[in-house]
PDB file of C-alpha atoms in Angstrom:
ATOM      1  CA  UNK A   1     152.848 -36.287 194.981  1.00  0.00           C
ATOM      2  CA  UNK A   2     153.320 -38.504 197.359  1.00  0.00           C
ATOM      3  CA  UNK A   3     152.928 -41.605 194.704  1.00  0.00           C
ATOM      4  CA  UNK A   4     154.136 -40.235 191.326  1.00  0.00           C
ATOM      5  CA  UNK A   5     151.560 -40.326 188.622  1.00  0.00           C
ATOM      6  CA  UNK A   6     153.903 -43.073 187.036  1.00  0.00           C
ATOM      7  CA  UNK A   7     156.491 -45.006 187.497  1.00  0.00           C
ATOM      8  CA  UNK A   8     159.201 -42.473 186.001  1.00  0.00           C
ATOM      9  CA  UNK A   9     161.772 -44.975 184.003  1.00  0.00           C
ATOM     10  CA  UNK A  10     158.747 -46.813 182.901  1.00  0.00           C
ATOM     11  CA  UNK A  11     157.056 -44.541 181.279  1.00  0.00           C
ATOM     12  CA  UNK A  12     159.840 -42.371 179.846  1.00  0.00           C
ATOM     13  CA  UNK A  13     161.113 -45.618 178.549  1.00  0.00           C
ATOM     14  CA  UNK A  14     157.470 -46.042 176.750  1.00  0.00           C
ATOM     15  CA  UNK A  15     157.681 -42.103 175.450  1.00  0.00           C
ATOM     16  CA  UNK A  16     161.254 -42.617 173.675  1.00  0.00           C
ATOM     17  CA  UNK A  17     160.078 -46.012 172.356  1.00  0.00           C
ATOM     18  CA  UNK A  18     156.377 -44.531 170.381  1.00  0.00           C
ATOM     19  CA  UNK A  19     159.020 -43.050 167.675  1.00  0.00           C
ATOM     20  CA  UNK A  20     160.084 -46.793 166.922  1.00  0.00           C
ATOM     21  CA  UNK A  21     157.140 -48.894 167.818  1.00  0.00           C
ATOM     22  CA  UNK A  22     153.423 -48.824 167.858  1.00  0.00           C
ATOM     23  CA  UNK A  23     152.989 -51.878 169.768  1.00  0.00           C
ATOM     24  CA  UNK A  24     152.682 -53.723 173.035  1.00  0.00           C
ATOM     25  CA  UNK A  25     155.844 -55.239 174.921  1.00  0.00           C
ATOM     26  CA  UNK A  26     154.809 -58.352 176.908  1.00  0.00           C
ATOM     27  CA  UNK A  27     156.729 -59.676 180.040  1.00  0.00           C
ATOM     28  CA  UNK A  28     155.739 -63.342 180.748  1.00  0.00           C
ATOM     29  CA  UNK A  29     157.487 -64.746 184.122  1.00  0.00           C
ATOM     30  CA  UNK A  30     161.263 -63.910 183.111  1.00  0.00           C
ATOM     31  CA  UNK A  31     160.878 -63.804 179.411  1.00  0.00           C
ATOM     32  CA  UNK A  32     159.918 -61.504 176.895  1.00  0.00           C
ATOM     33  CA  UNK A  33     157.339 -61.323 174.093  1.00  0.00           C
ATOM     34  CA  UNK A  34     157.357 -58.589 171.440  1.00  0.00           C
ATOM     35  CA  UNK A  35     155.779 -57.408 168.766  1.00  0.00           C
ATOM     36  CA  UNK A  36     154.791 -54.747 166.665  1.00  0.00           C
ATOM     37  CA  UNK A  37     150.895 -53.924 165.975  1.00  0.00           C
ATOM     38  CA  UNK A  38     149.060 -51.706 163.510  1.00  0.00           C
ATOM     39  CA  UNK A  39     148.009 -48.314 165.179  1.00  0.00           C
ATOM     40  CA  UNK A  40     144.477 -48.497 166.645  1.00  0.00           C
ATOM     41  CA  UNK A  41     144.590 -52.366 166.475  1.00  0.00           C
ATOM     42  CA  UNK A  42     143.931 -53.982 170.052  1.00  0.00           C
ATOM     43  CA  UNK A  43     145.465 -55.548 171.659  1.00  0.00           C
ATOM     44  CA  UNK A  44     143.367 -58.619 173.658  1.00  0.00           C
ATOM     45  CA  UNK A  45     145.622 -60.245 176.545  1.00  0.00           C
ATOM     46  CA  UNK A  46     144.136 -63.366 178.426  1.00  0.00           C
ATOM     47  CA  UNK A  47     145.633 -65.391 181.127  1.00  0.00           C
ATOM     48  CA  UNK A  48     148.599 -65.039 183.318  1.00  0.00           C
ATOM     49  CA  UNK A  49     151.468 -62.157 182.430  1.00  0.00           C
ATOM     50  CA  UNK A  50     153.928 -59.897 184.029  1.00  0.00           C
ATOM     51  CA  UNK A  51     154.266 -55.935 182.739  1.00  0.00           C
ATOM     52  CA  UNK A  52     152.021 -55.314 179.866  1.00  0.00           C
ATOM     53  CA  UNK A  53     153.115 -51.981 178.400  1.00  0.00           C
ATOM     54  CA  UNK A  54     151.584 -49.885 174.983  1.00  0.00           C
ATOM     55  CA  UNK A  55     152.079 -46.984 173.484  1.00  0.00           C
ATOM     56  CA  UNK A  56     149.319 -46.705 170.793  1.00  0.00           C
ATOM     57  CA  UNK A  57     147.623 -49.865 170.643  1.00  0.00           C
ATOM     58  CA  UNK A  58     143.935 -50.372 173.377  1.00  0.00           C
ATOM     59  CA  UNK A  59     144.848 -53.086 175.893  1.00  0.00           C
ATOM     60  CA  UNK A  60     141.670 -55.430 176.545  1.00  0.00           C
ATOM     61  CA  UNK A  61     142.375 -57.968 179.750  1.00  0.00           C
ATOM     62  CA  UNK A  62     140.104 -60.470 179.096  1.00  0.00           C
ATOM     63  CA  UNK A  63     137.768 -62.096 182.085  1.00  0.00           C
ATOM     64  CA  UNK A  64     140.446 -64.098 184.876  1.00  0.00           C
ATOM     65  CA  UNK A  65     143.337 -62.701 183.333  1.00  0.00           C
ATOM     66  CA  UNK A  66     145.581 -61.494 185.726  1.00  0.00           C
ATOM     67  CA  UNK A  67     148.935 -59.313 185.370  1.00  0.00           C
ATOM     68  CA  UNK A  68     151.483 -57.124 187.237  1.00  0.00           C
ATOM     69  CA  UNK A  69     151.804 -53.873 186.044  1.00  0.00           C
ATOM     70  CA  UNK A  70     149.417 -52.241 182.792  1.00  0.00           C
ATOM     71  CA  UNK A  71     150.478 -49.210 181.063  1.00  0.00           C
ATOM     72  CA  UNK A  72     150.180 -47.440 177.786  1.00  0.00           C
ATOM     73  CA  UNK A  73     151.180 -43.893 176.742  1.00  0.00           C
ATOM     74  CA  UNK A  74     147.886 -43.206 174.136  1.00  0.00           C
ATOM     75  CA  UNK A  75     145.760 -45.928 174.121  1.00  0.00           C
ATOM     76  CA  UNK A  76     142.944 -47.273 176.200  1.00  0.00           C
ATOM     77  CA  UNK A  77     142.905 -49.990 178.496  1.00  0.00           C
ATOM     78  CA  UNK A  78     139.816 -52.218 178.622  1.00  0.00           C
ATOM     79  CA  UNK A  79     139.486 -54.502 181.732  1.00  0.00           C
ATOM     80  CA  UNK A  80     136.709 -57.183 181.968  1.00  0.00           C
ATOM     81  CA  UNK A  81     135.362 -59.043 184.733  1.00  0.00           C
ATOM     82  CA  UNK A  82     137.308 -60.624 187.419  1.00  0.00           C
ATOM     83  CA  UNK A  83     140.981 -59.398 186.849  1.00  0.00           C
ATOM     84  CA  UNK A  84     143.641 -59.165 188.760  1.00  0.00           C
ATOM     85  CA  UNK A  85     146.342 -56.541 188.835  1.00  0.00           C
ATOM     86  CA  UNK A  86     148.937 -54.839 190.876  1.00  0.00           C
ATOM     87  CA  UNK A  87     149.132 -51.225 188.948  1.00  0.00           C
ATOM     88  CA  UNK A  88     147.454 -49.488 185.821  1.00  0.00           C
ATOM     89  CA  UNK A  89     148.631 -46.548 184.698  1.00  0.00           C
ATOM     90  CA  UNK A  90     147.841 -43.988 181.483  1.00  0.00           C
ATOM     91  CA  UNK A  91     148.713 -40.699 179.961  1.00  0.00           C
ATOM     92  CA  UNK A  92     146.400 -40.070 177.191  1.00  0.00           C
ATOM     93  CA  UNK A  93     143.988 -43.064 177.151  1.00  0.00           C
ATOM     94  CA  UNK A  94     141.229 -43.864 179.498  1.00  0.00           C
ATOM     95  CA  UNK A  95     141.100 -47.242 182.135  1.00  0.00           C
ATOM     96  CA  UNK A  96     137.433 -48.733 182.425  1.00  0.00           C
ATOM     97  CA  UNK A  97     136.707 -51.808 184.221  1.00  0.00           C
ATOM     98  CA  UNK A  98     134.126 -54.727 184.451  1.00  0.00           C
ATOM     99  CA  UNK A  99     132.942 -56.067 187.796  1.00  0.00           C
ATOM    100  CA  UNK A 100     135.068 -57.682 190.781  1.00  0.00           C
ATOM    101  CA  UNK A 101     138.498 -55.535 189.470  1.00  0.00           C
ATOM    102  CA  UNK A 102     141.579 -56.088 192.009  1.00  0.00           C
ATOM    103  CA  UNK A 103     144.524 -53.675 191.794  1.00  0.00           C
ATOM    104  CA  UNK A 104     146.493 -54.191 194.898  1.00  0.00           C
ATOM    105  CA  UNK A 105     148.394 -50.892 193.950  1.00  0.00           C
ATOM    106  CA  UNK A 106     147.253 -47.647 191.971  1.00  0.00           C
ATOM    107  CA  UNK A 107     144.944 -46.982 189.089  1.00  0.00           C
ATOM    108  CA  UNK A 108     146.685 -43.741 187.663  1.00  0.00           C
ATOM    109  CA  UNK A 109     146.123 -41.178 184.482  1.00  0.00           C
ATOM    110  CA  UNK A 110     147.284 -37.883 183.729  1.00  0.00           C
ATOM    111  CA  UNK A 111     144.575 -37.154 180.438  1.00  0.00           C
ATOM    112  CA  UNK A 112     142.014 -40.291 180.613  1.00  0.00           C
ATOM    113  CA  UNK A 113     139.050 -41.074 182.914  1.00  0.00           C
ATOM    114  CA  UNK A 114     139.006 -43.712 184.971  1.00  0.00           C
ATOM    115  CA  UNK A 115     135.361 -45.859 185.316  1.00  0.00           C
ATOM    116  CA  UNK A 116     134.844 -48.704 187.786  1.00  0.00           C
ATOM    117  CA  UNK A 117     131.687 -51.018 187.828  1.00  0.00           C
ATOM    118  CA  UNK A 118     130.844 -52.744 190.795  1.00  0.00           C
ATOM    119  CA  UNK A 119     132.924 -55.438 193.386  1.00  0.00           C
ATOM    120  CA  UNK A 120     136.292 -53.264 192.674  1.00  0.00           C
ATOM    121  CA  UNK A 121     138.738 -53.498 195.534  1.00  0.00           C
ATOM    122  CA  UNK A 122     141.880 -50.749 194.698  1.00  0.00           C
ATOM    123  CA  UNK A 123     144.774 -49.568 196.614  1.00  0.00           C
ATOM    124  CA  UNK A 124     143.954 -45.954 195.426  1.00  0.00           C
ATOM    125  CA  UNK A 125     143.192 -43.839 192.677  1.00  0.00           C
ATOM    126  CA  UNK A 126     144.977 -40.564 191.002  1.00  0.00           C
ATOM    127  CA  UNK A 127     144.280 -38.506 188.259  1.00  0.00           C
ATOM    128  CA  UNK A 128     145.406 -35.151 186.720  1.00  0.00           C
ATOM    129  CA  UNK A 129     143.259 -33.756 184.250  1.00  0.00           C
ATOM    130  CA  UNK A 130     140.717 -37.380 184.068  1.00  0.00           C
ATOM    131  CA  UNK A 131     137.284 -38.144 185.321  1.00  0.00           C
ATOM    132  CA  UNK A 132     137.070 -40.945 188.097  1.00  0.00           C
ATOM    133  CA  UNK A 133     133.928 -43.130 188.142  1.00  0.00           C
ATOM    134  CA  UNK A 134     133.285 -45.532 191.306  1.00  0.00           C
ATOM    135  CA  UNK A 135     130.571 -47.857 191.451  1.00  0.00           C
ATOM    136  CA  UNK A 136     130.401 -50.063 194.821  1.00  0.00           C
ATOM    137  CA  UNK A 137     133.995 -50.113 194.549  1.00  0.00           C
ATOM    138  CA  UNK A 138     135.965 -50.166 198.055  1.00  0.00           C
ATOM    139  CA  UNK A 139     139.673 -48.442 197.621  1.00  0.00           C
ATOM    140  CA  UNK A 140     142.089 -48.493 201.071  1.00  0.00           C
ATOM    141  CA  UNK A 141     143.840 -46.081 200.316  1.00  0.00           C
ATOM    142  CA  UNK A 142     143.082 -42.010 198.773  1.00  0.00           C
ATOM    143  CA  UNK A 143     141.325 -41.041 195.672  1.00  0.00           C
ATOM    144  CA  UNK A 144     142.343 -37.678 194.520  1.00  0.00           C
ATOM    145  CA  UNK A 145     142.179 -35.726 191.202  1.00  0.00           C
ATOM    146  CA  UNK A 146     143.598 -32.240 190.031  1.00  0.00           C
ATOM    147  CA  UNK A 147     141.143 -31.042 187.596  1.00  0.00           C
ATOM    148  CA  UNK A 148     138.741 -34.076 186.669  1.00  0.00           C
ATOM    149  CA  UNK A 149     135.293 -34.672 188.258  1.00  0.00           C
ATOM    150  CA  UNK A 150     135.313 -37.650 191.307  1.00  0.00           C
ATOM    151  CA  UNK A 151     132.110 -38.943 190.964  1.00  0.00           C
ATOM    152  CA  UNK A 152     131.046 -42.046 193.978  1.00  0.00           C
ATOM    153  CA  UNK A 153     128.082 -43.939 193.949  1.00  0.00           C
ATOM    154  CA  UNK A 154     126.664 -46.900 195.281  1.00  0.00           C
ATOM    155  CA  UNK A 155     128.312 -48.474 198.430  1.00  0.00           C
ATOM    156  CA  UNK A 156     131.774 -47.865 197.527  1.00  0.00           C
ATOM    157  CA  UNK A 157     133.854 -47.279 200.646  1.00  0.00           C
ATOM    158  CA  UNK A 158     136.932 -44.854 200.658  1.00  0.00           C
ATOM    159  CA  UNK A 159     139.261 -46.393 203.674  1.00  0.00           C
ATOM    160  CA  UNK A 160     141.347 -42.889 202.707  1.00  0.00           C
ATOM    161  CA  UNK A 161     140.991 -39.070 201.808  1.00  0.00           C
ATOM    162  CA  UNK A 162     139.432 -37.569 198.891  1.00  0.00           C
ATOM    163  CA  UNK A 163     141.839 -35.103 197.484  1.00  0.00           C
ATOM    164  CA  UNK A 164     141.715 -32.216 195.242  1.00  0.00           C
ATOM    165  CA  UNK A 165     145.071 -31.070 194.695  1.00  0.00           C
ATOM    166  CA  UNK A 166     145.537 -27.600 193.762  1.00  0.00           C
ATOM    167  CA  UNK A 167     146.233 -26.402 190.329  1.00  0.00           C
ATOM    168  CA  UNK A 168     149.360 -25.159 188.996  1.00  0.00           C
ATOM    169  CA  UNK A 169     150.086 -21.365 189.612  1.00  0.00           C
ATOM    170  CA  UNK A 170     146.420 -21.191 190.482  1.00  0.00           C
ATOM    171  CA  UNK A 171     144.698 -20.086 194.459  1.00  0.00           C
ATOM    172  CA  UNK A 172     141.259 -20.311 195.218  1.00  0.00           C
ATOM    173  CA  UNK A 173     139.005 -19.179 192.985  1.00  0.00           C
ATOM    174  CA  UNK A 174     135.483 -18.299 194.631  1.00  0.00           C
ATOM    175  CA  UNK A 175     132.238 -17.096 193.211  1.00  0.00           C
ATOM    176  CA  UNK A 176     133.868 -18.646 189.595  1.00  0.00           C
ATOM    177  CA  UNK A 177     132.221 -21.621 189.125  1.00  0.00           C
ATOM    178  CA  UNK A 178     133.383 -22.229 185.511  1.00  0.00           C
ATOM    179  CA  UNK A 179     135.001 -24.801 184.649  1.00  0.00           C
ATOM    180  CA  UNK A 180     135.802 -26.248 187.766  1.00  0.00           C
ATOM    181  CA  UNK A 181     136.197 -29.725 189.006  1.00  0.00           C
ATOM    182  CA  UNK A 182     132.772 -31.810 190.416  1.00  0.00           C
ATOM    183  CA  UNK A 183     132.554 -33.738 193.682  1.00  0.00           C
ATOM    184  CA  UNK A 184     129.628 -35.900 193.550  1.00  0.00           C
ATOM    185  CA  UNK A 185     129.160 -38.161 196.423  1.00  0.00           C
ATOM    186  CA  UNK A 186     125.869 -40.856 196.674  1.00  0.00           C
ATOM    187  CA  UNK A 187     123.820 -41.387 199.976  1.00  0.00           C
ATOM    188  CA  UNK A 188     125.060 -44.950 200.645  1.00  0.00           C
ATOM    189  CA  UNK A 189     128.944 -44.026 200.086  1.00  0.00           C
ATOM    190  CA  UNK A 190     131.588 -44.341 203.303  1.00  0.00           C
ATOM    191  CA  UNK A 191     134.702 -41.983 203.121  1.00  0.00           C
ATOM    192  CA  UNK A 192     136.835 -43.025 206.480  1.00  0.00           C
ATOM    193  CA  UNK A 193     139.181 -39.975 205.706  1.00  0.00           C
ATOM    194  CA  UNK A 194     138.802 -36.413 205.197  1.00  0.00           C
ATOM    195  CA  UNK A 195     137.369 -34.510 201.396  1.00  0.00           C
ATOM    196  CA  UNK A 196     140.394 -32.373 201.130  1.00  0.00           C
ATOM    197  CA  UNK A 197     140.511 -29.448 198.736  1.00  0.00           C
ATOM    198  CA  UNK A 198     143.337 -27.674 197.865  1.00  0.00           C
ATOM    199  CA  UNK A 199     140.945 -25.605 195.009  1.00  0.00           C
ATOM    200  CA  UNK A 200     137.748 -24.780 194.422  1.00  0.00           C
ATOM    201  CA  UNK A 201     135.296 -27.362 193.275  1.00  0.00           C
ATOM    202  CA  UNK A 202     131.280 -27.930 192.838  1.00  0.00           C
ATOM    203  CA  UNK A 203     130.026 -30.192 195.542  1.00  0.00           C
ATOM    204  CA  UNK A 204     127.106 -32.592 195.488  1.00  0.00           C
ATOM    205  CA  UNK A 205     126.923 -34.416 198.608  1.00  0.00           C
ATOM    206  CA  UNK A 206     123.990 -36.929 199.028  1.00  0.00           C
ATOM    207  CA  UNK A 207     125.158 -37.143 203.448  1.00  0.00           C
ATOM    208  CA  UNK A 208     125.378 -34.125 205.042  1.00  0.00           C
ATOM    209  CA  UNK A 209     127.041 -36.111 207.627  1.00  0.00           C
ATOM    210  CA  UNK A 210     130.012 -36.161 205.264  1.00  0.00           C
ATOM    211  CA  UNK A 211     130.327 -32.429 204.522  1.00  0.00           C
ATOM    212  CA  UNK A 212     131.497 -32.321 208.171  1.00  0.00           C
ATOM    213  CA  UNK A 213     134.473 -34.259 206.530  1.00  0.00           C
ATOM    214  CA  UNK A 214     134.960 -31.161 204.976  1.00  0.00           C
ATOM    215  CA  UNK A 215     138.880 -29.923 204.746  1.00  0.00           C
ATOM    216  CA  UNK A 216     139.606 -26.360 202.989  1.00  0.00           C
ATOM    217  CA  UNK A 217     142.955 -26.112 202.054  1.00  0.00           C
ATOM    218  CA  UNK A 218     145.315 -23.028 200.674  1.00  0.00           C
ATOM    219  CA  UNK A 219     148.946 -23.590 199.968  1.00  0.00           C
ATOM    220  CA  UNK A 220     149.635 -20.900 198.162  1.00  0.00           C
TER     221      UNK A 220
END
């Protein structure tokens, strides 16, 4: 991918570190806050911070807080209304937002779904094996997924592609409709790019204006 799913040292850092801690690690400006936290406790952050990293604990940004880069390795992260960010990324846990999100980078998973209520603006969106949820959201960049549903509604406004990337060791699959990823596009929703699909997937598309948009893709 063009944008790894994560930021490589980052996250293997937060991989090695789940055998010793169960916590969060805190960056504030140049210092550093940490501390250990029962598993399944969460974790709720308010105000102004740099990294904010987990590996078991939920991560709940409360309303106006505002941070650079989110991450955890298993546990959710919970954002309310108005937050700022530059990244958020997950393996295992799933990102859902309030209202009037900014991520001036990516919103990334590998296992979790990503939702997004209304007044979102997001640099762009990738998933492996999530769900991605868009409500009036506007994103300048791509969405794309590998196996999860991409489901738009509302106004939300794609500046990018939508991209299905292809599955591992896998070519196109037709007239097998198990199992297989869902594109579901509303009637109000702009996509200035292309829908490329590198695989197979169930469409429901509100415009038939967009199906023109349309980009079939084997790279086997």
């Amino acid at each position: 991918m063009s944008h790894s799913i994560f930021r490589p040292l980052l996250i293997s850092a937060l991989l090695m570190s789940s055998t010793i801690l169960t916590g969060c690690v805190i960056h504030v400006g140049g210092g550093q806050y940490q501390q250990d936290y029962d598993v399944d406790e969460d974790l709720d952050i308010s105000g102004t911070h740099g990294d904010i990293s987990s590996v078991n604990d939920d991560i709940n940004l409360s309303s106006h807080s505002s941070a650079k880069n989110v991450d955890s390795v298993n546990g959710d992260i919970k954002i309310n209304d108005n937050v700022t960010l530059h990244e958020v990324n997950t393996v295992n846990g799933d990102i859902n937002s309030g209202r009037n999100l900014t991520v001036t980078g990516t919103i990334e998973s590998v296992n979790g779904d990503i939702e997004i209520e209304s007044g979102a603006t997001i640099g762009a969106i990738n998933t492996v094996n999530g769900d991605i949820d868009l409500n009036d959201a506007n994103v300048s960049a791509n969405v794309s997924s590998k196996n999860g549903d991409i489901n738009l509604k509302g106004d939300t406004h794609i500046s990018g592609d939508v991209i299905f990337e292809k599955r591992d060791n896998d070519g196109w699959n037709w007239g097998n409709n198990h199992n297989l990823p869902e594109l579901e596009i509303g009637p109000q929703v702009i996509i200035d790019g292309h829908i490329i699909l590198y695989r197979d997937v169930k469409l429901e598309i509100a415009n038939p204006q967009l199906r023109n948009r349309i980009i079939y893709r084997d790279n086997r």
